Coordinates of C-alpha atoms in Angstrom, one line a residue:
Chain O
M1 CA 107.6 -77.3 162.4
V2 CA 105.9 -80.6 163.0
V3 CA 103.2 -80.8 165.7
T4 CA 102.2 -84.1 167.1
T5 CA 98.4 -84.8 167.3
D6 CA 98.4 -85.7 171.0
A7 CA 99.3 -82.2 172.1
S8 CA 97.5 -81.3 175.3
L9 CA 95.4 -78.2 175.2
P10 CA 96.3 -75.0 177.0
P11 CA 93.7 -73.3 179.3
I12 CA 90.8 -72.0 177.3
C13 CA 89.6 -68.4 177.7
V14 CA 86.2 -67.7 176.2
L15 CA 85.2 -64.1 175.6
G16 CA 81.4 -63.9 175.4
L17 CA 79.1 -66.4 177.0
G18 CA 76.1 -66.4 174.6
L19 CA 74.9 -69.5 172.9
I20 CA 78.2 -70.5 171.2
G21 CA 80.7 -69.2 173.8
G22 CA 78.6 -70.4 176.8
S23 CA 78.2 -73.8 175.2
L24 CA 81.9 -74.0 174.6
L25 CA 82.7 -73.0 178.2
R26 CA 80.4 -75.8 179.4
A27 CA 81.7 -78.4 176.9
V28 CA 85.4 -77.8 177.7
A29 CA 84.7 -77.7 181.4
D30 CA 82.8 -81.0 181.2
S31 CA 85.7 -82.6 179.4
G32 CA 87.8 -81.8 182.5
R33 CA 90.0 -79.1 181.0
E34 CA 90.7 -75.7 182.5
V35 CA 88.4 -73.0 181.0
Y36 CA 87.1 -69.7 182.1
G37 CA 84.9 -67.0 180.5
Y38 CA 84.2 -63.3 180.3
N39 CA 80.8 -61.8 179.7
R40 CA 80.0 -58.1 179.4
S41 CA 76.6 -58.4 181.0
E42 CA 76.4 -59.5 184.7
A43 CA 73.3 -61.7 184.0
G44 CA 75.3 -64.0 181.7
A45 CA 78.4 -64.2 183.9
D46 CA 76.3 -64.7 187.0
A47 CA 74.4 -67.5 185.4
A48 CA 77.6 -69.2 184.4
V49 CA 79.0 -68.9 187.9
A50 CA 75.8 -70.1 189.5
A51 CA 76.0 -73.2 187.2
G52 CA 79.5 -73.9 188.7
Y53 CA 81.7 -72.4 186.0
T54 CA 84.4 -69.7 186.2
A55 CA 83.3 -66.5 184.7
S56 CA 83.8 -62.8 185.2
T57 CA 82.5 -59.4 183.9
D58 CA 86.0 -58.0 184.3
L59 CA 87.7 -58.1 180.9
E60 CA 91.1 -56.9 182.2
E61 CA 91.1 -59.6 184.9
T62 CA 90.1 -62.3 182.5
L63 CA 92.8 -61.4 180.0
G64 CA 95.3 -61.2 182.8
W65 CA 94.5 -64.9 183.6
A66 CA 94.9 -65.7 179.9
A67 CA 98.3 -64.0 179.7
A68 CA 99.6 -65.6 182.9
G69 CA 98.5 -69.1 181.8
D70 CA 99.3 -68.9 178.1
A71 CA 95.7 -69.6 177.3
L72 CA 94.0 -70.0 174.0
I73 CA 91.6 -67.1 173.7
V74 CA 88.4 -67.7 171.9
V75 CA 86.4 -64.6 170.8
A76 CA 82.7 -65.6 170.9
T77 CA 81.1 -62.2 170.6
P78 CA 79.3 -60.7 167.6
A79 CA 81.4 -59.3 164.8
T80 CA 80.3 -55.8 165.7
T81 CA 82.3 -55.9 169.0
L82 CA 85.7 -56.7 167.5
D83 CA 86.8 -53.1 167.2
D84 CA 86.5 -52.7 170.9
L85 CA 87.6 -56.1 172.0
L86 CA 90.7 -56.8 169.9
P87 CA 92.7 -53.8 171.1
R88 CA 92.3 -54.9 174.7
I89 CA 93.6 -58.4 173.8
A90 CA 96.5 -56.8 172.0
E91 CA 97.3 -54.8 175.1
L92 CA 96.6 -57.3 177.9
A93 CA 97.3 -60.7 176.4
P94 CA 99.4 -60.1 173.2
D95 CA 101.2 -63.5 173.2
C96 CA 98.3 -65.8 173.6
R97 CA 97.1 -67.9 170.8
L98 CA 93.8 -66.4 169.5
T99 CA 90.8 -67.8 167.6
D100 CA 87.2 -66.9 167.2
V101 CA 83.8 -68.5 166.5
V102 CA 82.4 -65.6 164.4
S103 CA 80.4 -66.7 161.3
V104 CA 82.6 -64.7 158.9
K105 CA 86.3 -65.0 158.5
E106 CA 87.7 -62.3 156.2
A107 CA 86.2 -59.5 158.2
V108 CA 87.6 -60.9 161.4
T109 CA 91.0 -61.5 159.8
R110 CA 91.0 -57.8 158.7
A111 CA 90.0 -56.6 162.1
V112 CA 92.8 -58.7 163.8
A113 CA 95.3 -57.3 161.3
R114 CA 94.2 -53.8 162.1
H115 CA 94.1 -54.0 165.9
H116 CA 96.5 -56.8 166.8
P117 CA 98.9 -57.4 163.8
T118 CA 101.3 -59.6 165.7
A119 CA 98.5 -61.9 167.0
R120 CA 99.0 -65.7 166.9
Y121 CA 95.6 -65.8 165.3
V122 CA 93.8 -68.6 163.3
G123 CA 90.1 -68.2 162.8
G124 CA 87.4 -70.7 163.2
H125 CA 83.7 -71.3 162.8
P126 CA 81.7 -74.1 164.4
M127 CA 78.6 -74.8 162.3
A128 CA 76.3 -75.1 165.2
G129 CA 73.5 -73.0 166.6
T130 CA 69.9 -72.6 167.3
S131 CA 67.6 -69.6 166.8
R132 CA 67.8 -69.0 170.6
S133 CA 70.5 -67.0 172.2
G134 CA 72.1 -66.2 175.5
W135 CA 73.4 -68.4 178.4
S136 CA 69.9 -70.0 178.9
A137 CA 70.2 -71.5 175.4
T138 CA 73.7 -73.0 176.0
D139 CA 74.2 -76.8 175.6
P140 CA 77.5 -78.6 176.2
D141 CA 76.6 -81.1 173.5
L142 CA 76.0 -78.3 170.9
F143 CA 79.3 -79.1 169.1
R144 CA 79.0 -82.9 169.0
G145 CA 79.1 -84.0 165.4
A146 CA 79.2 -80.4 164.1
M147 CA 81.6 -79.3 161.4
W148 CA 84.1 -76.8 162.8
M149 CA 85.8 -74.8 160.1
V150 CA 89.4 -73.8 160.9
S151 CA 91.1 -71.1 158.8
T152 CA 93.7 -72.8 156.7
G153 CA 95.3 -70.1 154.6
D154 CA 98.8 -70.5 153.3
D155 CA 100.1 -68.4 156.1
A156 CA 98.3 -70.3 158.9
D157 CA 100.6 -71.0 161.9
A158 CA 100.9 -74.7 162.5
D159 CA 101.0 -74.6 166.3
T160 CA 98.0 -72.3 166.6
W161 CA 96.1 -74.2 163.9
H162 CA 96.7 -77.5 165.7
T163 CA 95.7 -76.1 169.1
I164 CA 92.3 -74.9 167.7
A165 CA 91.7 -78.0 165.7
T166 CA 92.4 -80.0 168.9
L167 CA 89.9 -77.9 170.8
A168 CA 87.3 -78.6 168.2
L169 CA 87.9 -82.3 168.3
S170 CA 87.8 -82.3 172.1
V171 CA 84.2 -81.1 172.1
G172 CA 83.1 -83.7 169.5
S173 CA 83.3 -81.6 166.3
L174 CA 85.0 -82.6 163.0
V175 CA 87.4 -80.1 161.5
V176 CA 86.9 -78.6 158.1
P177 CA 90.0 -76.8 156.8
A178 CA 89.2 -73.9 154.4
A179 CA 90.5 -70.6 153.2
D180 CA 88.8 -67.6 154.6
D181 CA 87.3 -66.4 151.3
A182 CA 86.0 -69.9 150.4
H183 CA 84.4 -70.2 153.8
D184 CA 82.7 -66.8 153.6
R185 CA 81.2 -67.6 150.2
A186 CA 80.1 -71.0 151.5
V187 CA 78.4 -69.7 154.6
A188 CA 76.8 -66.9 152.6
A189 CA 75.1 -69.6 150.6
I190 CA 74.2 -72.1 153.3
S191 CA 73.7 -70.0 156.4
H192 CA 73.3 -66.3 155.6
L193 CA 71.0 -66.6 152.6
P194 CA 68.8 -69.1 154.5
H195 CA 68.2 -66.5 157.1
L196 CA 67.0 -64.0 154.5
T197 CA 64.8 -66.6 152.8
A198 CA 63.4 -67.5 156.2
D199 CA 62.8 -63.9 156.9
V200 CA 61.0 -63.2 153.7
T201 CA 58.9 -66.4 154.0
A202 CA 57.8 -65.4 157.5
A203 CA 57.1 -61.8 156.5
V204 CA 54.9 -62.8 153.5
G205 CA 53.1 -65.5 155.4
A206 CA 52.3 -63.4 158.4
G207 CA 51.3 -60.5 156.3
E208 CA 48.7 -62.5 154.3
S209 CA 46.1 -63.0 157.0
G210 CA 45.3 -64.3 160.4
L211 CA 43.8 -67.3 158.6
A212 CA 47.2 -68.0 157.0
L213 CA 49.0 -68.1 160.4
R214 CA 46.3 -70.4 161.7
L215 CA 46.7 -72.8 158.8
A216 CA 50.5 -72.6 158.9
A217 CA 52.1 -76.1 159.4
G218 CA 55.4 -77.9 158.9
S219 CA 56.6 -76.1 155.7
F220 CA 56.2 -72.7 157.3
R221 CA 57.4 -73.7 160.7
D222 CA 60.7 -75.2 159.5
G223 CA 61.2 -72.8 156.7
T224 CA 61.0 -69.8 159.0
R225 CA 62.7 -71.1 162.1
V226 CA 65.8 -69.0 161.9
A227 CA 63.8 -65.9 161.4
G228 CA 63.3 -66.3 165.1
T229 CA 66.9 -65.4 165.7
A230 CA 67.3 -62.0 167.3
P231 CA 67.5 -59.4 164.5
A232 CA 70.6 -57.8 165.9
L233 CA 72.4 -61.2 165.8
Q234 CA 71.1 -61.8 162.2
R235 CA 72.4 -58.4 161.2
A236 CA 75.8 -58.9 162.8
M237 CA 76.3 -62.1 160.9
L238 CA 74.9 -61.1 157.6
E239 CA 76.2 -57.6 157.3
A240 CA 79.7 -58.7 158.1
N241 CA 79.6 -60.9 155.0
G242 CA 78.0 -58.3 152.7
V243 CA 79.8 -59.0 149.4
A244 CA 79.4 -62.7 149.4
L245 CA 75.8 -62.4 150.6
L246 CA 75.0 -59.9 147.8
N247 CA 76.1 -62.5 145.2
V248 CA 74.0 -65.4 146.5
L249 CA 71.1 -63.1 147.2
S250 CA 71.2 -61.9 143.7
E251 CA 71.3 -65.4 142.4
A252 CA 68.3 -66.3 144.6
I253 CA 66.3 -63.3 143.2
D254 CA 67.2 -64.3 139.7
R255 CA 66.0 -67.8 140.2
L256 CA 62.8 -66.8 141.8
T257 CA 62.1 -64.2 139.1
A258 CA 62.7 -66.9 136.4
A259 CA 60.2 -69.1 138.3
R260 CA 57.7 -66.4 138.5
D261 CA 58.0 -65.7 134.7
E262 CA 57.7 -69.4 134.0
L263 CA 54.6 -69.7 136.2
R264 CA 53.0 -66.7 134.7
D265 CA 53.8 -67.5 131.1
H266 CA 53.6 -71.3 131.1
G267 CA 51.8 -72.3 134.2
T268 CA 54.7 -74.3 135.6
V269 CA 57.4 -74.1 138.2
E270 CA 59.3 -77.1 136.9
V271 CA 62.8 -75.7 136.7
L272 CA 62.9 -74.4 140.3
T273 CA 61.3 -77.5 141.9
D274 CA 63.6 -79.8 139.9
D275 CA 66.7 -77.8 140.8
G276 CA 65.6 -77.5 144.5
H277 CA 64.8 -81.2 144.8
R278 CA 68.1 -82.3 143.2
A279 CA 70.0 -79.9 145.5
R280 CA 68.3 -81.2 148.6
L281 CA 69.1 -84.8 147.6
A282 CA 72.8 -83.8 147.2
Y283 CA 72.7 -82.3 150.7
D284 CA 71.0 -85.4 152.1
E285 CA 73.8 -87.5 150.6
V286 CA 76.5 -85.4 152.2
A287 CA 74.8 -85.1 155.5
G288 CA 73.7 -88.7 155.7
A289 CA 77.1 -90.3 155.1
E290 CA 80.0 -90.6 157.6
P291 CA 82.7 -88.2 156.3
S292 CA 86.1 -89.6 155.3
A293 CA 89.1 -88.6 157.2
I294 CA 91.9 -86.4 155.7
T295 CA 95.0 -88.6 155.6
G296 CA 98.7 -88.3 155.0
V297 CA 99.1 -84.7 156.1
T298 CA 101.4 -83.7 158.9
V299 CA 100.4 -80.3 160.2
G300 CA 103.5 -78.0 159.9
A301 CA 105.1 -80.0 157.1
D302 CA 105.8 -78.3 153.7
G303 CA 102.5 -77.3 152.0
W304 CA 100.3 -78.8 154.7
Q305 CA 97.7 -76.0 154.4
E306 CA 97.2 -76.5 150.7
E307 CA 97.0 -80.3 151.1
L308 CA 94.4 -80.0 153.9
R309 CA 92.3 -77.6 151.8
R310 CA 92.6 -79.9 148.8
Q311 CA 91.3 -82.9 150.7
A312 CA 88.6 -80.8 152.4
H313 CA 87.4 -79.9 148.9
Q314 CA 86.8 -83.6 148.3
G315 CA 84.5 -83.6 151.3
K316 CA 87.0 -85.0 153.8
V317 CA 87.4 -83.7 157.4
W318 CA 90.3 -83.6 159.7
M319 CA 90.0 -86.0 162.6
G320 CA 93.4 -85.5 164.2
Chain J
M1 CA 18.4 -77.9 158.5
V2 CA 20.0 -78.4 161.9
V3 CA 22.6 -81.1 162.4
T4 CA 23.4 -82.4 165.9
T5 CA 27.0 -82.7 166.7
D6 CA 26.9 -86.3 167.8
A7 CA 26.0 -87.5 164.3
S8 CA 27.7 -90.8 163.5
L9 CA 30.0 -91.0 160.5
P10 CA 29.0 -93.0 157.4
P11 CA 31.6 -95.4 156.0
I12 CA 34.6 -93.6 154.6
C13 CA 35.9 -94.3 151.1
V14 CA 39.5 -92.9 150.5
L15 CA 40.6 -92.6 146.9
G16 CA 44.4 -92.5 146.8
L17 CA 46.6 -94.1 149.5
G18 CA 49.6 -91.8 149.5
L19 CA 50.8 -90.0 152.6
I20 CA 47.6 -88.2 153.3
G21 CA 45.0 -90.7 152.0
G22 CA 46.9 -93.7 153.5
S23 CA 47.3 -91.9 156.9
L24 CA 43.6 -91.1 156.9
L25 CA 42.7 -94.8 156.1
R26 CA 44.8 -95.9 159.0
A27 CA 43.5 -93.2 161.4
V28 CA 39.9 -93.9 160.6
A29 CA 40.3 -97.7 160.8
D30 CA 42.2 -97.3 164.1
S31 CA 39.2 -95.4 165.5
G32 CA 37.0 -98.4 164.8
R33 CA 35.0 -96.9 162.0
E34 CA 34.3 -98.6 158.6
V35 CA 36.8 -97.4 156.0
Y36 CA 38.3 -98.7 152.7
G37 CA 40.6 -97.3 150.1
Y38 CA 41.4 -97.4 146.4
N39 CA 44.9 -96.9 145.1
R40 CA 45.9 -96.9 141.4
S41 CA 49.2 -98.7 141.9
E42 CA 49.2 -102.2 143.2
A43 CA 52.2 -101.6 145.4
G44 CA 50.3 -99.1 147.6
A45 CA 47.1 -101.1 147.7
D46 CA 49.0 -104.3 148.5
A47 CA 50.9 -102.6 151.3
A48 CA 47.6 -101.4 152.8
V49 CA 46.1 -104.9 152.6
A50 CA 49.2 -106.4 154.0
A51 CA 48.9 -104.0 157.0
G52 CA 45.4 -105.3 157.6
Y53 CA 43.3 -102.6 155.9
T54 CA 40.7 -102.9 153.1
A55 CA 42.1 -101.6 149.8
S56 CA 41.6 -102.2 146.1
T57 CA 43.1 -101.2 142.8
D58 CA 39.7 -101.5 141.2
L59 CA 38.1 -98.1 141.2
E60 CA 34.7 -99.4 139.9
E61 CA 34.5 -101.9 142.7
T62 CA 35.5 -99.4 145.3
L63 CA 33.0 -96.8 144.1
G64 CA 30.3 -99.6 144.0
W65 CA 30.9 -100.2 147.7
A66 CA 30.7 -96.4 148.4
A67 CA 27.4 -96.1 146.5
A68 CA 25.9 -99.2 148.2
G69 CA 26.9 -98.0 151.7
D70 CA 26.2 -94.3 151.2
A71 CA 29.9 -93.6 152.1
L72 CA 31.7 -90.3 152.4
I73 CA 34.2 -90.3 149.5
V74 CA 37.5 -88.6 150.2
V75 CA 39.6 -87.7 147.1
A76 CA 43.2 -87.9 148.2
T77 CA 45.0 -87.9 144.9
P78 CA 47.0 -85.0 143.3
A79 CA 45.0 -82.2 141.7
T80 CA 46.3 -83.4 138.3
T81 CA 44.1 -86.6 138.5
L82 CA 40.8 -84.9 139.0
D83 CA 39.7 -84.7 135.4
D84 CA 40.0 -88.5 135.2
L85 CA 38.6 -89.3 138.7
L86 CA 35.6 -87.1 139.1
P87 CA 33.7 -88.3 136.0
R88 CA 34.0 -91.9 137.4
I89 CA 32.6 -90.7 140.8
A90 CA 29.7 -88.9 139.0
E91 CA 29.0 -92.1 137.1
L92 CA 29.4 -94.8 139.8
A93 CA 28.6 -93.1 143.1
P94 CA 26.7 -89.9 142.2
D95 CA 24.7 -89.6 145.5
C96 CA 27.6 -90.0 147.9
R97 CA 28.8 -87.1 150.0
L98 CA 32.2 -86.0 148.6
T99 CA 35.2 -84.2 149.9
D100 CA 38.9 -84.0 149.1
V101 CA 42.2 -83.3 150.8
V102 CA 43.9 -81.5 147.9
S103 CA 45.9 -78.4 148.9
V104 CA 43.9 -76.0 146.8
K105 CA 40.2 -75.4 146.8
E106 CA 39.1 -73.2 144.0
A107 CA 40.6 -75.4 141.3
V108 CA 38.9 -78.5 142.8
T109 CA 35.6 -76.8 143.2
R110 CA 35.7 -75.8 139.5
A111 CA 36.6 -79.4 138.5
V112 CA 33.7 -80.8 140.5
A113 CA 31.4 -78.3 138.9
R114 CA 32.6 -79.4 135.5
H115 CA 32.5 -83.1 136.0
H116 CA 30.0 -83.7 138.7
P117 CA 27.7 -80.7 139.0
T118 CA 25.1 -82.3 141.2
A119 CA 27.8 -83.6 143.7
R120 CA 27.1 -83.2 147.5
Y121 CA 30.6 -81.8 147.7
V122 CA 32.3 -79.8 150.4
G123 CA 36.1 -79.4 150.1
G124 CA 38.7 -79.8 152.8
H125 CA 42.4 -79.5 153.4
P126 CA 44.2 -81.0 156.4
M127 CA 47.3 -79.0 157.1
A128 CA 49.5 -82.0 157.7
G129 CA 52.3 -83.6 155.8
T130 CA 56.0 -84.4 155.5
S131 CA 58.4 -84.3 152.6
R132 CA 58.1 -88.0 152.3
S133 CA 55.3 -89.6 150.2
G134 CA 53.6 -92.9 149.6
W135 CA 52.2 -95.6 151.8
S136 CA 55.5 -96.1 153.6
A137 CA 55.3 -92.6 154.9
T138 CA 51.8 -92.9 156.3
D139 CA 51.1 -92.3 160.0
P140 CA 47.7 -92.7 161.7
D141 CA 48.7 -89.8 164.1
L142 CA 49.4 -87.5 161.2
F143 CA 46.2 -85.5 161.7
R144 CA 46.4 -85.2 165.5
G145 CA 46.4 -81.5 166.5
A146 CA 46.4 -80.4 162.8
M147 CA 44.3 -77.7 161.4
W148 CA 41.8 -79.1 158.9
M149 CA 40.3 -76.5 156.7
V150 CA 36.7 -77.2 155.6
S151 CA 35.2 -75.2 152.8
T152 CA 32.6 -72.9 154.2
G153 CA 31.2 -70.9 151.4
D154 CA 27.7 -69.4 151.5
D155 CA 26.4 -72.4 149.5
A156 CA 28.0 -75.1 151.6
D157 CA 25.6 -77.9 152.4
A158 CA 25.1 -78.3 156.2
D159 CA 24.8 -82.1 156.3
T160 CA 27.9 -82.6 154.1
W161 CA 29.9 -80.0 155.9
H162 CA 29.0 -81.5 159.3
T163 CA 30.0 -85.0 158.1
I164 CA 33.4 -83.8 156.9
A165 CA 34.1 -81.7 160.0
T166 CA 33.1 -84.7 162.2
L167 CA 35.6 -86.9 160.2
A168 CA 38.3 -84.3 160.9
L169 CA 37.6 -84.2 164.6
S170 CA 37.5 -88.0 164.7
V171 CA 41.1 -88.2 163.7
G172 CA 42.2 -85.5 166.2
S173 CA 42.2 -82.4 164.0
L174 CA 40.7 -79.0 164.6
V175 CA 38.4 -77.6 162.0
V176 CA 39.1 -74.2 160.4
P177 CA 36.1 -72.9 158.4
A178 CA 37.1 -70.7 155.4
A179 CA 36.0 -69.6 152.0
D180 CA 37.8 -71.3 149.1
D181 CA 39.5 -68.1 147.8
A182 CA 40.7 -67.1 151.2
H183 CA 42.1 -70.5 151.8
D184 CA 43.9 -70.5 148.5
R185 CA 45.5 -67.2 149.2
A186 CA 46.5 -68.3 152.7
V187 CA 48.1 -71.6 151.6
A188 CA 49.9 -69.8 148.8
A189 CA 51.5 -67.7 151.5
I190 CA 52.2 -70.3 154.2
S191 CA 52.7 -73.5 152.2
H192 CA 53.3 -73.0 148.5
L193 CA 55.7 -70.1 148.7
P194 CA 57.7 -71.9 151.4
H195 CA 58.3 -74.7 148.9
L196 CA 59.7 -72.3 146.4
T197 CA 61.9 -70.5 149.0
A198 CA 63.1 -73.9 150.2
D199 CA 63.8 -74.9 146.6
V200 CA 65.8 -71.7 145.9
T201 CA 67.7 -71.9 149.1
A202 CA 68.7 -75.5 148.3
A203 CA 69.6 -74.7 144.7
V204 CA 71.8 -71.8 145.6
G205 CA 73.5 -73.6 148.5
A206 CA 74.3 -76.8 146.6
G207 CA 75.4 -74.8 143.6
E208 CA 78.0 -72.9 145.6
S209 CA 80.5 -75.6 146.4
G210 CA 81.1 -79.0 148.0
L211 CA 82.5 -77.1 150.9
A212 CA 79.2 -75.3 151.3
L213 CA 77.3 -78.6 151.5
R214 CA 79.9 -79.9 154.0
L215 CA 79.4 -76.8 156.2
A216 CA 75.6 -76.8 155.9
A217 CA 73.9 -77.0 159.3
G218 CA 70.6 -76.3 160.9
S219 CA 69.5 -73.2 159.0
F220 CA 70.1 -75.0 155.7
R221 CA 68.7 -78.3 156.9
D222 CA 65.4 -76.9 158.1
G223 CA 65.1 -74.2 155.5
T224 CA 65.3 -76.7 152.6
R225 CA 63.4 -79.6 154.1
V226 CA 60.4 -79.4 151.9
A227 CA 62.6 -79.2 148.8
G228 CA 62.9 -82.9 149.4
T229 CA 59.3 -83.4 148.4
A230 CA 59.0 -85.1 145.0
P231 CA 59.0 -82.5 142.3
A232 CA 55.8 -83.9 140.7
L233 CA 53.9 -83.5 144.0
Q234 CA 55.3 -80.0 144.5
R235 CA 54.2 -79.0 141.0
A236 CA 50.8 -80.5 141.4
M237 CA 50.2 -78.4 144.5
L238 CA 51.8 -75.2 143.3
E239 CA 50.6 -75.0 139.7
A240 CA 47.0 -75.6 140.8
N241 CA 47.2 -72.4 142.8
G242 CA 49.0 -70.3 140.2
V243 CA 47.3 -67.0 140.6
A244 CA 47.6 -66.8 144.4
L245 CA 51.1 -68.1 144.2
L246 CA 52.1 -65.5 141.6
N247 CA 51.0 -62.8 144.0
V248 CA 53.0 -63.9 147.0
L249 CA 56.0 -64.9 144.9
S250 CA 56.1 -61.4 143.5
E251 CA 55.9 -60.0 147.0
A252 CA 58.8 -62.2 148.1
I253 CA 60.9 -61.1 145.1
D254 CA 60.1 -57.4 145.8
R255 CA 61.1 -57.8 149.5
L256 CA 64.3 -59.6 148.6
T257 CA 65.2 -57.1 146.0
A258 CA 64.6 -54.3 148.5
A259 CA 66.9 -56.1 150.9
R260 CA 69.6 -56.5 148.3
D261 CA 69.4 -52.8 147.4
E262 CA 69.6 -51.9 151.1
L263 CA 72.6 -54.2 151.6
R264 CA 74.4 -52.9 148.5
D265 CA 73.7 -49.2 149.1
H266 CA 73.7 -49.0 152.9
G267 CA 75.4 -52.2 154.2
T268 CA 72.4 -53.3 156.2
V269 CA 69.5 -55.8 156.0
E270 CA 67.6 -54.2 158.8
V271 CA 64.2 -54.0 157.2
L272 CA 63.9 -57.7 156.2
T273 CA 65.4 -59.1 159.4
D274 CA 63.1 -57.0 161.5
D275 CA 60.1 -57.9 159.5
G276 CA 60.9 -61.6 159.4
H277 CA 61.6 -61.7 163.1
R278 CA 58.3 -59.9 164.0
A279 CA 56.5 -62.3 161.6
R280 CA 58.0 -65.4 163.2
L281 CA 57.0 -64.1 166.7
A282 CA 53.5 -63.6 165.5
Y283 CA 53.5 -67.2 164.2
D284 CA 55.0 -68.5 167.5
E285 CA 52.2 -66.8 169.4
V286 CA 49.5 -68.4 167.2
A287 CA 51.1 -71.8 167.2
G288 CA 52.0 -71.8 170.8
A289 CA 48.5 -71.0 172.2
E290 CA 45.6 -73.3 172.6
P291 CA 43.0 -72.1 170.0
S292 CA 39.6 -70.9 171.3
A293 CA 36.5 -72.8 170.2
I294 CA 33.9 -71.3 167.8
T295 CA 30.8 -70.9 169.9
G296 CA 27.1 -70.2 169.4
V297 CA 26.8 -71.5 165.9
T298 CA 24.4 -74.2 164.9
V299 CA 25.5 -75.8 161.6
G300 CA 22.5 -75.4 159.2
A301 CA 20.9 -72.4 161.0
D302 CA 20.4 -69.2 159.0
G303 CA 23.8 -67.6 158.1
W304 CA 25.9 -70.4 159.8
Q305 CA 28.5 -70.3 157.1
E306 CA 29.2 -66.6 157.5
E307 CA 29.3 -66.8 161.3
L308 CA 31.7 -69.7 161.2
R309 CA 34.0 -67.8 158.8
R310 CA 33.7 -64.7 161.0
Q311 CA 34.8 -66.5 164.1
A312 CA 37.5 -68.4 162.2
H313 CA 38.9 -65.0 161.1
Q314 CA 39.4 -64.2 164.8
G315 CA 41.6 -67.3 165.0
K316 CA 39.0 -69.6 166.5
V317 CA 38.4 -73.2 165.4
W318 CA 35.4 -75.5 165.3
M319 CA 35.6 -78.3 167.8
G320 CA 32.1 -79.8 167.3

């Protein structure tokens, strides 16, 4: 099947109106498309309604709207909620296209297979966020310029993939196609480990003395920012990606231990500061340059998933 | 000896016109006071002169000005230069008051004792900086609102201490009195360790894959910012504070190892995320509140150093 790139979006149904889901509701609504949300807590739903958006605390009602309108359902709740939420989707809106914005992909894919095996599901992960959470932290511009990973395994359905990628583009993001396992290893390294290094930096610094906190400046402020994320949200992210996180955490411990031994025995931290600096320059280069567009791929054509992944591995992004 | 708080400042002689020294030259000049600088490289000195400041690459000449004008000399070069620089100061401007802005204090105090034992020296450390370096990174507002530690050991000379504290206030900083060893332990925890955790976070992230760098967002960007600092400058800071750094680095490794074991054996990272979050909230509280002023201490009166340190340990700062 070949999908054209100017396909219009179906209505969007956002489940969970925290930082990511709420920001998505606002961004889609501001772009003039039909969108509505569900939130478990009344406070979040009321805040969305008060701000002029359509939101409900009634999951059955919301999924009824989705089923009636053939909406794209976006799961924007923590990974820990999936075992409750997915069976309801399977029951009440089984035919809707389905995606999520959870920060791990293999665990979500397994949960979908368990609770809703016939789902038209393609996972996603917008690389956007702050250490704040809840509706009050939402920002319709949150996704502008962000990388939005869309699961591009060999079995990805072209129509669903294209709908989700179009949604990402419609709120200003760039689409990074990747396999679930490669994504999970990547975010373990560049998002989940940074939470633990921020946590340990904060804990050691604050534990030293009141003088230390008084003297703390830019390196501590920036290096510990994401330790301010609610512990329950940190745990939901990190613990859902345990195997990949164990690997990068072990590597970090090994490198720090080597640095400690080098400092103790030879008075230097040359290896780690050189490696760290080189790595940061590599990041600056990637982040500072306009990414190239993936070209010559028609979504749905033979081998489109592999070709998207291949070009993404060269640093290219899908721009529609 | 009792010093009044409205004492006027002597001329300021800044040795080293990198980020900190150059910013200080600009801040003091902009406040209308007499200030001049020395820089080893012509590029830095020329840039300062071209910007309208007084600067030289001739150390002998600069120290001659300082001696003739009874200047306060501020050493703003990396710790690795002290063994060359201090003997020249002892030779050419032995009677000038002397301070420094190096990020460790015990090592500098030892170097001063070795090379210039009669110096009227009181150390200092403004908690300000960026990952950029050199004259082009200088900013006359760099010190505004920053904490400027001034060494306040039991043997600190009141006149010199007061001159340095007045300099710090004159560029918008707040003065944090502390003993050298307490300072060094504190900055190991809140500045030197954060460089190593930034380095390791960067190295693990960039080593994972090109996909990882493409997906890297806020947590990686902020958590690795100071890995962008030139490795030679990182090493000069960190290696001069080896003992204190070894202690906090070992604590960080122990905490990360406990988190790894907890994740592997029980699937959770609860302890570290809770500790990190609590620590960050403690920092936010300190950083977010207007600090109280140290009161009731006359610099030079009996026991003034101990009383300043006592109030500083309560989180108060000296405001003149």
